[in-house]
XYZ file of C-alpha atoms in Angstrom:
403
model
C 10.620 -6.914 10.503
C 6.980 -8.137 10.718
C 7.045 -11.265 13.033
C 3.864 -12.376 11.240
C 5.818 -14.270 8.485
C 8.504 -15.846 10.734
C 8.359 -19.616 10.358
C 5.599 -19.498 7.703
C 6.006 -22.139 4.847
C 5.937 -20.292 1.306
C 5.755 -22.315 -1.843
C 6.358 -20.007 -4.951
C 5.579 -21.374 -8.538
C 7.531 -19.396 -11.082
C 6.203 -19.521 -14.603
C 7.619 -18.243 -17.999
C 7.132 -14.428 -18.145
C 9.708 -11.670 -18.263
C 8.455 -10.666 -14.678
C 10.188 -13.798 -13.259
C 13.335 -11.750 -12.808
C 11.369 -10.066 -9.847
C 11.201 -13.339 -7.960
C 14.563 -12.917 -6.683
C 13.532 -9.855 -4.655
C 10.447 -11.523 -3.534
C 12.358 -14.366 -2.057
C 14.816 -12.104 -0.414
C 12.054 -10.218 1.191
C 10.340 -13.462 2.455
C 13.558 -14.659 3.906
C 14.305 -11.395 5.529
C 11.198 -11.827 7.377
C 12.294 -15.477 8.326
C 9.757 -17.232 6.250
C 10.833 -20.699 4.835
C 10.702 -20.625 0.926
C 10.549 -23.532 -1.627
C 10.317 -22.750 -5.280
C 9.099 -24.688 -8.216
C 9.986 -23.393 -11.753
C 8.402 -24.407 -15.070
C 11.045 -25.204 -17.758
C 9.827 -21.847 -19.610
C 10.720 -19.779 -16.570
C 14.383 -20.781 -16.598
C 14.708 -18.632 -19.786
C 14.228 -15.567 -17.440
C 15.899 -16.364 -14.191
C 18.287 -19.228 -13.334
C 17.408 -21.882 -10.870
C 20.847 -21.183 -9.263
C 20.040 -17.737 -8.378
C 16.663 -18.687 -6.694
C 18.188 -21.671 -4.937
C 20.947 -19.502 -3.349
C 18.345 -16.890 -2.287
C 15.836 -19.461 -0.943
C 18.515 -21.774 0.585
C 16.736 -24.643 -0.837
C 17.090 -26.691 -4.148
C 14.730 -25.305 -6.845
C 12.466 -28.114 -8.099
C 10.961 -28.396 -11.788
C 10.859 -32.160 -12.473
C 9.063 -34.971 -10.708
C 12.410 -36.731 -10.287
C 15.990 -35.738 -9.762
C 17.873 -36.721 -12.840
C 21.034 -37.474 -10.960
C 19.716 -39.254 -7.744
C 16.440 -40.583 -8.998
C 14.871 -38.958 -6.064
C 11.156 -38.379 -6.437
C 9.719 -34.895 -5.942
C 6.515 -35.626 -4.422
C 3.749 -33.023 -5.419
C 1.508 -34.247 -2.726
C 4.142 -33.615 -0.005
C 4.963 -30.171 -1.437
C 1.126 -29.344 -1.323
C 0.986 -30.461 2.130
C 3.977 -28.742 3.429
C 2.986 -25.061 2.282
C 1.119 -22.789 4.466
C 0.613 -20.571 1.329
C 1.362 -21.175 -2.399
C 2.279 -18.032 -4.487
C 2.093 -18.355 -8.362
C 4.198 -15.386 -9.641
C 4.274 -14.388 -12.320
C 1.247 -16.185 -13.277
C 1.058 -16.083 -17.209
C -2.114 -16.370 -19.219
C -1.204 -19.884 -19.971
C -0.598 -21.135 -16.318
C -3.891 -19.482 -15.162
C -5.756 -21.121 -18.184
C -4.345 -24.506 -16.878
C -5.251 -23.776 -13.116
C -8.733 -22.545 -14.068
C -9.321 -25.854 -16.174
C -7.412 -28.384 -14.206
C -4.680 -29.168 -16.831
C -1.758 -31.199 -15.327
C 1.228 -31.251 -17.437
C 4.150 -30.461 -15.127
C 5.243 -30.548 -11.464
C 4.012 -27.115 -10.774
C 0.409 -27.829 -11.841
C 0.443 -31.321 -10.090
C 1.509 -29.479 -6.937
C -1.208 -26.648 -7.319
C -3.894 -29.339 -7.730
C -2.652 -31.189 -4.623
C -2.113 -27.905 -2.387
C -4.570 -27.989 0.555
C -3.277 -24.364 1.584
C -4.624 -21.058 0.246
C -3.298 -19.859 -3.183
C -2.174 -16.502 -3.998
C -1.787 -15.546 -7.707
C 0.072 -12.647 -9.417
C -0.916 -12.208 -12.950
C 1.673 -10.904 -15.462
C 1.280 -10.469 -19.274
C 0.909 -7.814 -21.939
C -2.089 -5.440 -21.626
C -4.205 -6.884 -24.679
C -3.741 -10.478 -23.328
C -4.794 -9.239 -19.762
C -7.915 -7.660 -20.924
C -8.921 -10.584 -23.204
C -12.143 -11.965 -22.366
C -10.618 -15.501 -21.722
C -8.232 -14.126 -19.387
C -10.874 -12.188 -17.606
C -12.937 -15.256 -17.330
C -10.101 -17.451 -15.849
C -9.247 -14.894 -13.326
C -12.799 -14.734 -12.198
C -12.895 -18.590 -11.993
C -9.841 -18.716 -9.986
C -11.279 -16.079 -7.553
C -14.338 -18.381 -7.311
C -12.114 -20.885 -6.113
C -11.186 -18.910 -3.188
C -7.699 -17.832 -4.450
C -6.267 -14.493 -3.809
C -5.661 -12.494 -6.821
C -2.824 -9.749 -6.360
C -3.956 -7.630 -9.156
C -1.571 -6.678 -11.918
C -0.459 -3.120 -11.964
C -0.164 -0.382 -14.744
C 2.887 0.912 -16.274
C 5.362 0.212 -19.097
C 5.385 -3.308 -20.347
C 8.138 -5.270 -21.990
C 6.463 -4.831 -25.425
C 7.006 -1.100 -25.065
C 3.261 -0.702 -24.663
C 1.916 1.232 -21.542
C -1.083 -0.186 -19.539
C -2.078 -2.797 -17.046
C -0.503 -6.186 -17.130
C 2.716 -5.783 -14.915
C 3.139 -8.242 -12.134
C 2.527 -6.544 -8.752
C 5.726 -5.293 -7.311
C 7.475 -7.822 -4.844
C 6.825 -5.325 -1.995
C 3.125 -5.270 -2.803
C 2.924 -9.101 -3.001
C 4.708 -9.260 0.471
C 1.957 -6.641 1.722
C -0.667 -9.224 0.402
C 1.077 -12.121 2.194
C 1.338 -10.196 5.520
C -2.333 -9.216 5.149
C -3.311 -12.780 4.482
C -1.546 -14.113 7.570
C -2.583 -11.063 9.620
C -6.137 -12.092 9.309
C -5.552 -15.225 11.202
C -3.296 -13.747 13.902
C -3.629 -11.087 16.492
C -2.997 -7.621 15.071
C -2.611 -4.786 17.477
C -5.186 -2.362 15.887
C -7.648 -5.164 15.048
C -11.192 -4.101 15.519
C -10.111 -0.335 15.470
C -11.561 2.287 13.051
C -8.990 4.687 11.620
C -9.476 7.765 9.415
C -6.658 9.272 7.419
C -7.004 12.460 5.408
C -4.652 12.615 2.456
C -3.752 14.871 -0.607
C -4.424 18.268 -1.440
C -7.851 20.143 -1.832
C -8.938 22.254 -4.818
C -10.498 25.556 -4.214
C -12.537 26.573 -7.243
C -12.277 30.195 -8.579
C -14.562 29.560 -11.759
C -15.344 26.452 -13.567
C -11.906 26.108 -15.099
C -9.453 27.544 -12.427
C -8.691 26.643 -8.943
C -6.089 26.989 -6.194
C -4.317 24.011 -4.935
C -0.879 22.656 -3.582
C 1.757 20.190 -4.448
C 0.685 17.357 -2.169
C 0.634 14.024 -3.770
C -1.065 12.135 -1.009
C 1.850 9.583 -0.839
C 2.251 9.794 2.798
C -1.205 9.588 3.622
C -1.799 6.564 1.689
C 1.192 4.804 3.090
C 0.038 5.439 6.651
C -3.506 4.193 5.724
C -1.835 1.015 4.193
C 0.121 0.453 7.260
C -2.811 1.003 9.732
C -4.820 -1.652 7.704
C -1.831 -4.016 7.843
C -1.874 -3.629 11.677
C -5.443 -4.628 11.616
C -7.556 -1.238 11.620
C -10.615 -0.652 9.404
C -9.330 2.445 7.458
C -11.209 5.197 5.589
C -9.065 7.654 3.623
C -10.779 11.047 3.067
C -8.755 11.914 -0.243
C -8.123 15.109 -2.200
C -7.332 14.698 -5.933
C -4.262 12.359 -6.109
C -2.797 9.751 -8.529
C -1.732 7.196 -5.819
C -3.810 4.166 -4.600
C -4.008 1.832 -1.728
C -2.419 -1.914 -1.757
C -4.828 -2.817 0.873
C -8.278 -4.220 -0.040
C -9.835 -3.346 3.480
C -9.170 0.504 2.890
C -12.099 2.415 1.785
C -11.504 5.753 -0.235
C -13.752 8.700 -0.058
C -12.909 11.125 -2.853
C -13.395 14.805 -2.011
C -12.370 18.124 -3.813
C -12.583 21.125 -1.456
C -11.633 21.965 2.148
C -15.302 22.143 3.025
C -15.921 18.771 1.437
C -13.139 17.429 3.481
C -14.402 18.845 6.645
C -17.956 17.433 6.029
C -16.557 13.967 5.250
C -14.357 14.053 8.488
C -16.991 15.432 10.599
C -19.542 12.789 9.642
C -17.182 10.005 10.629
C -14.956 11.419 13.457
C -17.305 10.471 16.407
C -17.073 6.831 15.462
C -13.275 6.723 14.858
C -10.706 5.421 17.115
C -7.800 6.936 15.326
C -7.519 9.997 12.944
C -4.481 11.069 11.267
C -4.435 14.384 9.474
C -2.037 14.227 6.712
C -3.986 16.322 4.184
C -2.697 19.608 2.755
C -5.876 21.461 3.250
C -6.146 24.830 1.922
C -6.184 27.632 4.563
C -8.104 29.937 2.457
C -10.757 29.631 -0.373
C -12.253 32.177 -2.745
C -15.035 34.076 -1.152
C -17.142 33.854 -4.259
C -16.821 31.301 -7.171
C -17.803 32.383 -10.576
C -20.367 30.353 -12.321
C -18.736 31.133 -15.569
C -15.078 31.531 -16.704
C -13.472 34.695 -15.696
C -12.441 36.607 -18.850
C -9.013 38.272 -19.120
C -9.042 41.984 -18.870
C -6.457 44.694 -18.856
C -4.789 45.331 -15.492
C -4.382 43.137 -12.328
C -6.946 41.046 -10.766
C -7.679 40.373 -7.068
C -9.383 37.433 -5.638
C -11.028 37.957 -2.124
C -10.340 34.864 0.040
C -12.139 33.594 3.153
C -10.676 31.489 6.025
C -11.459 27.728 5.643
C -12.533 25.512 8.637
C -9.367 24.144 10.664
C -10.350 20.480 10.518
C -7.768 19.144 12.967
C -8.526 21.876 15.393
C -12.288 21.363 15.010
C -12.024 17.764 15.641
C -9.745 18.318 18.465
C -12.428 20.095 20.381
C -14.709 17.144 20.029
C -11.942 14.574 20.864
C -12.462 12.147 23.699
C -9.908 10.356 25.852
C -10.507 7.175 24.068
C -9.387 8.604 20.737
C -5.690 8.998 19.259
C -5.252 11.951 16.882
C -2.079 12.791 14.907
C -1.491 16.190 13.346
C 1.052 17.014 10.461
C 3.082 20.111 10.193
C 4.877 21.358 7.097
C 7.112 24.255 8.202
C 9.776 26.424 6.571
C 10.733 28.658 9.920
C 10.820 27.961 13.720
C 9.786 24.421 12.832
C 9.914 22.788 16.212
C 8.300 25.678 18.191
C 5.508 25.736 15.539
C 4.936 22.054 15.731
C 4.909 22.112 19.596
C 2.406 24.969 19.406
C 0.030 22.594 17.227
C -0.067 19.893 19.973
C -2.047 22.179 22.275
C -3.958 24.323 19.677
C -5.071 21.208 17.879
C -5.451 18.947 20.965
C -3.476 16.007 18.934
C -1.418 13.144 20.585
C 1.718 14.024 18.443
C 2.672 16.080 15.552
C 4.696 14.756 12.441
C 6.935 17.524 11.480
C 8.135 17.953 8.045
C 10.661 20.560 7.414
C 11.150 21.894 3.800
C 14.690 22.613 4.762
C 15.551 18.918 4.857
C 16.639 17.572 1.540
C 14.188 14.449 0.475
C 11.260 15.844 2.594
C 8.106 17.769 1.720
C 5.962 17.241 -1.330
C 6.558 15.015 -4.311
C 9.311 12.954 -2.947
C 9.138 9.091 -2.294
C 11.242 9.763 0.806
C 10.528 12.030 4.094
C 12.522 13.292 6.759
C 10.460 14.012 9.838
C 10.298 14.567 13.535
C 7.653 13.025 15.741
C 6.727 15.740 18.365
C 4.967 15.203 21.418
C 4.642 16.604 24.941
C 7.101 13.871 26.148
C 9.858 13.997 23.481
C 10.899 14.918 20.030
C 12.135 11.833 17.953
C 14.193 12.617 14.968
C 13.826 10.068 12.120
C 16.555 9.654 9.295
C 15.688 10.028 5.827
C 13.340 7.102 4.990
C 10.878 5.872 2.480
C 7.582 7.156 3.081
C 6.651 3.471 3.724
C 9.192 3.182 6.544
C 8.169 6.511 8.061
C 4.433 5.342 7.970
C 5.738 2.307 9.960
C 7.258 4.447 12.562
C 4.053 6.808 12.836
C 1.735 3.537 13.209
C 4.101 2.114 15.717
C 3.712 5.316 17.899
C -0.036 5.080 17.553
C 0.052 1.422 18.610
C 2.159 2.315 21.653
C -0.323 4.964 22.670
C -3.167 2.507 22.162
C -1.638 0.291 24.903
């Protein structure tokens, strides 16, 4: 649990989009972190999720009208706007954002929005053609100019059956944005620290169309980078070719291709880095010569002469100062712990995160991982966890070592 959200007052405005069903999970995640949650629903949103569901999860009555029809009690939009530490509009439909951008006030939610003195966070959700329409783009830009935080829509399959950008950010990503927002105003353990993370595979060219690579997806590295950023660090990812992205705006991505590219990018930044995490699956060997033209098929076998690449973690370990924290990764199939312990000294890292391909759910391509945190002091075995949770454990270990 992140203590940043404990006691924070979160006002959620739910509008009439299919993504409204996801708000149940968002409320649960906020309550799990001990935030106070109050919801305002538009009439249209009730077609997608019931007020009873959200009232039960939030432990507060859900509001949608200015007055309670049974008691006549007035739901003051002014008091609601003053109560909140943060207002979240999710899902934010094209219609609602148009109202917000132009000051239209035709329901309790809009009246509360116009009265709110707290920061406002917006999670757009609509079909892809609506999302890319110039009027929607203009309205989002206008809302950003008001100082509102936009939690960008995500790509994927939409309710229409089309595939593209327009999905509301997943509740976990909205939580990340909320934590990041509050983290900016509170003490974070890695605030002011610079972190470098290597992630993904490298591609070693044979000729213009062929290359040698591996199955690393970069998911673990990006999860660690996001968690470092959430804890206040200024993070740079040196990334091989991957299809993942960061949820944190304060993370800088440097795209590379080969092991040599990665070495040069890391070497350039290492001296000014406080924390360095080597998660990338860097090729150990690369072709000695790269053909400038496509190699034609011939009868018989073909051999490719290979040369050793630079061991990035080992080379940086030789430069490491006592003020720097470095973390190595090991993916092993045999003598796992012995090999991981050997890397502690060989690469001069503070601890090694060991992946064993013998463990179900670990290794490349999974959304989970089963790791051991190996240091000179101890070996800590973690259960099978999501990569996000593994990243939290790894960053916790870094924070403890930073003192």
